CSV table of C-alpha atoms in Angstrom, one decimal:
chain,number,residue,atom,x,y,z
A,1,MET,CA,70.6,188.3,157.8
A,2,SER,CA,70.9,190.6,160.8
A,3,VAL,CA,72.7,193.9,160.8
A,4,PHE,CA,75.4,192.4,163.0
A,5,GLN,CA,75.9,189.5,160.6
A,6,LYS,CA,76.0,192.0,157.6
A,7,THR,CA,78.6,194.0,159.5
A,8,LEU,CA,80.8,190.9,160.1
A,9,VAL,CA,80.6,189.9,156.4
A,10,PHE,CA,81.5,193.5,155.3
A,11,LEU,CA,84.5,193.5,157.7
A,12,SER,CA,85.7,190.1,156.6
A,13,LEU,CA,85.5,191.2,152.9
A,14,PHE,CA,87.3,194.4,153.7
A,15,LEU,CA,90.1,192.7,155.7
A,16,PHE,CA,90.5,190.1,153.0
A,17,ALA,CA,90.7,192.8,150.3
A,18,THR,CA,93.2,194.8,152.3
A,19,SER,CA,95.4,191.7,153.0
A,20,ALA,CA,95.3,190.7,149.3
A,21,HIS,CA,96.3,194.2,148.3
A,22,ALA,CA,99.2,194.3,150.7
A,23,GLN,CA,100.5,190.9,149.5
A,24,SER,CA,100.3,191.9,145.9
A,25,SER,CA,101.9,195.3,146.4
A,26,ALA,CA,105.2,193.9,147.7
A,27,SER,CA,107.6,191.8,145.6
A,28,SER,CA,111.0,190.3,146.1
A,29,VAL,CA,114.0,191.7,144.4
A,30,ASP,CA,116.6,189.5,142.8
A,31,MET,CA,120.2,190.2,143.7
A,32,PHE,CA,123.6,188.9,142.7
A,33,TRP,CA,127.3,189.8,143.5
A,34,GLU,CA,130.5,189.9,141.5
A,35,ALA,CA,133.9,189.9,143.1
A,36,ASN,CA,136.8,191.9,141.7
A,37,SER,CA,139.4,189.2,142.2
A,38,TYR,CA,142.0,187.2,140.3
A,39,VAL,CA,141.3,183.8,138.7
A,40,PRO,CA,142.9,182.1,135.7
A,41,THR,CA,141.4,183.0,132.3
A,42,LEU,CA,139.8,179.6,131.8
A,43,TYR,CA,138.7,179.1,135.4
A,44,GLN,CA,135.2,177.6,135.4
A,45,GLY,CA,134.3,178.6,139.0
A,46,LYS,CA,133.2,182.0,140.4
A,47,ALA,CA,135.8,184.5,141.5
A,48,LEU,CA,135.4,184.8,145.3
A,49,PRO,CA,135.6,187.9,147.5
A,50,THR,CA,138.2,188.3,150.2
A,51,SER,CA,138.0,190.2,153.4
A,52,ASP,CA,140.1,193.0,152.0
A,53,GLY,CA,138.5,193.0,148.5
A,54,ASP,CA,135.7,194.7,146.8
A,55,VAL,CA,132.4,193.2,145.7
A,56,ARG,CA,129.8,194.8,143.4
A,57,VAL,CA,126.2,193.9,144.3
A,58,PHE,CA,123.4,194.3,141.7
A,59,ALA,CA,119.6,194.6,142.4
A,60,LEU,CA,117.3,193.3,139.7
A,61,PRO,CA,113.7,194.4,140.3
A,62,GLY,CA,111.1,192.6,138.1
A,63,ALA,CA,108.8,194.1,135.5
A,64,SER,CA,106.2,194.9,138.1
A,65,PHE,CA,108.4,197.7,139.3
A,66,GLY,CA,108.2,199.5,136.0
A,67,ASN,CA,111.4,201.1,134.6
A,68,ALA,CA,114.3,199.9,136.8
A,69,SER,CA,116.3,203.1,136.1
A,70,GLN,CA,113.5,205.2,137.6
A,71,ALA,CA,113.1,203.1,140.7
A,72,SER,CA,114.4,204.2,144.1
A,73,TYR,CA,116.9,202.0,145.9
A,74,ILE,CA,117.8,202.1,149.6
A,75,TRP,CA,120.9,200.0,150.5
A,76,LYS,CA,121.8,198.6,153.9
A,77,VAL,CA,124.9,196.7,154.8
A,78,ASN,CA,125.0,194.8,158.1
A,79,GLY,CA,122.1,196.9,159.4
A,80,THR,CA,123.6,200.3,158.4
A,81,VAL,CA,121.7,202.4,155.9
A,82,LEU,CA,124.0,203.8,153.2
A,83,GLY,CA,122.3,207.1,152.4
A,84,SER,CA,125.0,208.3,150.1
A,85,LYS,CA,124.9,205.1,148.1
A,86,SER,CA,121.0,205.1,147.8
A,87,GLY,CA,118.7,206.9,145.5
A,88,VAL,CA,116.9,206.8,142.2
A,89,GLY,CA,118.4,204.5,139.6
A,90,ARG,CA,121.2,203.4,142.0
A,91,SER,CA,120.7,199.7,141.4
A,92,SER,CA,124.3,198.6,142.2
A,93,LEU,CA,126.5,198.9,145.2
A,94,GLU,CA,130.2,198.4,145.9
A,95,VAL,CA,130.9,196.6,149.2
A,96,THR,CA,134.4,196.4,150.7
A,97,GLY,CA,135.1,193.6,153.1
A,98,SER,CA,136.6,193.8,156.6
A,99,PRO,CA,139.1,191.5,158.4
A,100,PHE,CA,136.8,191.4,161.3
A,101,ILE,CA,133.8,189.7,159.6
A,102,ASP,CA,133.4,186.6,157.5
A,103,THR,CA,130.1,187.6,155.8
A,104,SER,CA,128.3,190.8,154.8
A,105,LEU,CA,124.5,191.0,154.9
A,106,VAL,CA,123.3,193.3,152.1
A,107,VAL,CA,119.6,194.4,152.0
A,108,VAL,CA,118.0,196.6,149.4
A,109,ASP,CA,114.5,198.2,149.5
A,110,VAL,CA,113.1,199.2,146.2
A,111,VAL,CA,110.2,201.4,145.3
A,112,GLY,CA,109.2,201.4,141.6
A,113,SER,CA,108.1,204.5,139.6
A,114,ASN,CA,104.6,203.0,139.8
A,115,GLY,CA,104.6,202.7,143.6
A,116,GLN,CA,105.4,198.9,143.6
A,117,SER,CA,107.7,198.1,146.6
A,118,GLY,CA,109.9,195.2,147.5
A,119,SER,CA,113.1,194.0,149.1
A,120,GLY,CA,116.1,191.8,148.5
A,121,ILE,CA,118.5,190.1,150.9
A,122,LEU,CA,122.0,188.8,150.0
A,123,ARG,CA,124.8,187.3,152.0
A,124,ILE,CA,128.4,187.8,150.8
A,125,PRO,CA,130.8,185.1,152.1
A,126,TYR,CA,134.4,186.1,152.3
A,127,THR,CA,137.4,183.8,151.8
A,128,LYS,CA,141.1,184.2,152.0
A,129,PRO,CA,143.5,184.6,149.0
A,130,ARG,CA,145.1,181.4,147.8
A,131,VAL,CA,148.0,180.4,145.7
A,132,LEU,CA,148.2,177.1,143.8
A,133,LEU,CA,151.3,175.5,142.2
A,134,TYR,CA,151.2,174.2,138.7
A,135,GLU,CA,153.7,172.5,136.5
A,136,LYS,CA,154.8,174.4,133.4
A,137,SER,CA,155.9,172.7,130.3
A,138,ALA,CA,157.7,174.0,127.2
A,139,LEU,CA,155.0,172.8,124.9
A,140,GLY,CA,151.8,173.0,126.9
A,141,GLY,CA,152.5,176.1,129.0
A,142,ILE,CA,151.0,176.2,132.5
A,143,LEU,CA,149.1,173.0,133.1
A,144,PHE,CA,146.0,174.4,134.8
A,145,SER,CA,144.1,171.1,134.5
A,146,SER,CA,145.7,169.8,137.7
A,147,SER,CA,147.4,171.7,140.5
A,148,ILE,CA,150.3,170.2,142.5
A,149,GLU,CA,149.1,169.1,145.9
A,150,GLY,CA,151.9,166.8,147.0
A,151,GLY,CA,153.3,163.4,146.1
A,152,GLU,CA,154.3,164.6,142.7
A,153,SER,CA,157.3,162.9,141.2
A,154,ALA,CA,160.0,164.4,139.0
A,155,PRO,CA,163.2,163.0,137.5
A,156,ILE,CA,166.6,164.1,138.8
A,157,ASN,CA,169.1,166.0,136.7
A,158,LYS,CA,166.2,167.7,134.8
A,159,ASP,CA,164.8,171.1,135.1
A,160,ILE,CA,161.5,171.4,137.0
A,161,VAL,CA,159.5,174.4,136.2
A,162,LEU,CA,156.7,175.4,138.7
A,163,PHE,CA,154.3,178.3,138.4
A,164,GLY,CA,152.5,179.9,141.4
A,165,TYR,CA,149.2,181.3,140.5
A,166,PRO,CA,147.3,183.6,142.9
A,167,TYR,CA,143.6,183.1,143.4
A,168,PHE,CA,141.1,185.6,144.7
A,169,PHE,CA,143.6,188.4,145.3
A,170,SER,CA,141.8,191.7,144.9
A,171,THR,CA,142.6,193.3,141.6
A,172,GLU,CA,141.8,196.8,142.9
A,173,LYS,CA,144.1,196.5,145.9
A,174,ILE,CA,147.3,195.0,144.3
A,175,THR,CA,147.2,196.3,140.7
A,176,ASN,CA,149.4,193.5,139.5
A,177,ASN,CA,152.0,194.3,142.2
A,178,LEU,CA,152.7,191.0,143.9
A,179,SER,CA,155.9,189.6,145.4
A,180,TYR,CA,156.8,185.9,145.5
A,181,VAL,CA,159.1,184.2,148.0
A,182,TRP,CA,160.2,180.7,147.0
A,183,LYS,CA,161.9,178.1,149.2
A,184,ILE,CA,163.2,174.6,148.7
A,185,ASP,CA,163.7,172.6,151.9
A,186,GLU,CA,163.4,175.9,153.8
A,187,SER,CA,166.2,177.5,151.9
A,188,PRO,CA,165.3,180.7,150.1
A,189,ILE,CA,165.6,180.8,146.3
A,190,ASN,CA,166.8,184.0,144.6
A,191,THR,CA,163.7,184.7,142.5
A,192,ARG,CA,160.7,187.0,143.1
A,193,GLY,CA,158.5,186.1,140.2
A,194,PRO,CA,155.7,183.6,139.8
A,195,GLU,CA,157.9,181.1,138.1
A,196,LEU,CA,160.5,178.8,139.7
A,197,VAL,CA,163.0,176.8,137.6
A,198,THR,CA,165.0,174.3,139.7
A,199,ARG,CA,167.0,171.1,139.3
A,200,SER,CA,168.0,168.5,141.8
A,201,GLU,CA,170.8,165.9,141.7
A,202,ASN,CA,169.7,163.8,144.7
A,203,ILE,CA,167.1,161.1,144.9
A,204,GLY,CA,164.5,161.7,147.6
A,205,THR,CA,161.8,164.1,148.6
A,206,SER,CA,162.1,167.9,148.5
A,207,THR,CA,159.7,170.4,149.9
A,208,VAL,CA,158.8,173.4,147.7
A,209,SER,CA,157.0,176.4,149.1
A,210,VAL,CA,155.9,179.8,147.8
A,211,ARG,CA,154.5,182.8,149.6
A,212,VAL,CA,152.7,185.5,147.6
A,213,TYR,CA,152.0,188.9,149.1
A,214,SER,CA,151.2,192.5,148.5
A,215,VAL,CA,153.6,195.0,150.1
A,216,THR,CA,150.9,197.6,150.5
A,217,HIS,CA,147.9,195.4,151.7
A,218,VAL,CA,148.9,193.0,154.4
A,219,LEU,CA,145.7,190.9,154.1
A,220,GLN,CA,146.4,190.1,150.5
A,221,GLN,CA,148.8,187.2,151.0
A,222,ALA,CA,148.8,183.4,150.7
A,223,SER,CA,151.3,180.5,150.8
A,224,LYS,CA,151.5,177.0,149.6
A,225,THR,CA,153.9,174.1,150.5
A,226,VAL,CA,154.1,170.8,148.6
A,227,PRO,CA,156.5,167.8,148.7
A,228,ILE,CA,158.0,166.6,145.4
A,229,VAL,CA,159.6,163.1,145.1
A,230,LEU,CA,162.7,163.0,143.0
A,231,HIS,CA,163.7,159.8,141.3
C-alpha cells in the first residue's frame, strides 16, 4: 500500500471516528407542557392553553446527561433567548401566550454535568376559552356526560336548570372571578352566576344563551347559544 493510500485510509478512519463521536455526543431532550386552565374535575382530556393564559414547560433530559439538576438549560421562545430564565437546574419554564400568535415555539438546549449536550423542540398550540351548557338535576347534579348542543327538549310548566361551565379559562388570570350574562330569546335574565333556573308556559322553541367573561382580562371570555324545544 502506497503512502498516499495509507493517508487516505487514515483520513477516512479519522473522519468516521469524528462523525461517530459527534453523533453520540448529542441527544434529544424530551419536553412536555401543562396548561394552568379550568376543566371539570372528571374531565378526561387535557387542559388547553389560551392566548392570555400561562403554560409551564418541562425539559426531561435522559440518563446520559447525568444529574438533571446539575445540567445547564438555555431556553428560547419564538427565537428569543430567555437569559433570565436559563441556567443550571432550570429545567422548567413558564410561557405566557399572546393574542397576536396562535402557537409558541419553545426550544431548550441542555448541557449535562458530564458534557453531554442535546436539544428539545416543542410547539404550544393556543385555543380560546369556551363555555358549555349542561343540564342540572336534583339527584344527579351537573350532568357532565353530555353537554347541551341544541335540539334538547323540555316539558313546559316545569323548572329547567342549566349550568354554564367554563373551559380553558386561565386560573391565574381570573382567580375564580367570572361574570355570567344569561339571555332567553335575547331577553336578559337577572342572574350573574353559572346556574340558570327558568320555566316556560308556552310550547315552541326558545333560545338560551350565556356569556362568561372576566372583568379584568378581556381575552378571557366565551359564549354559547342553544335552542331548547318546549313541549
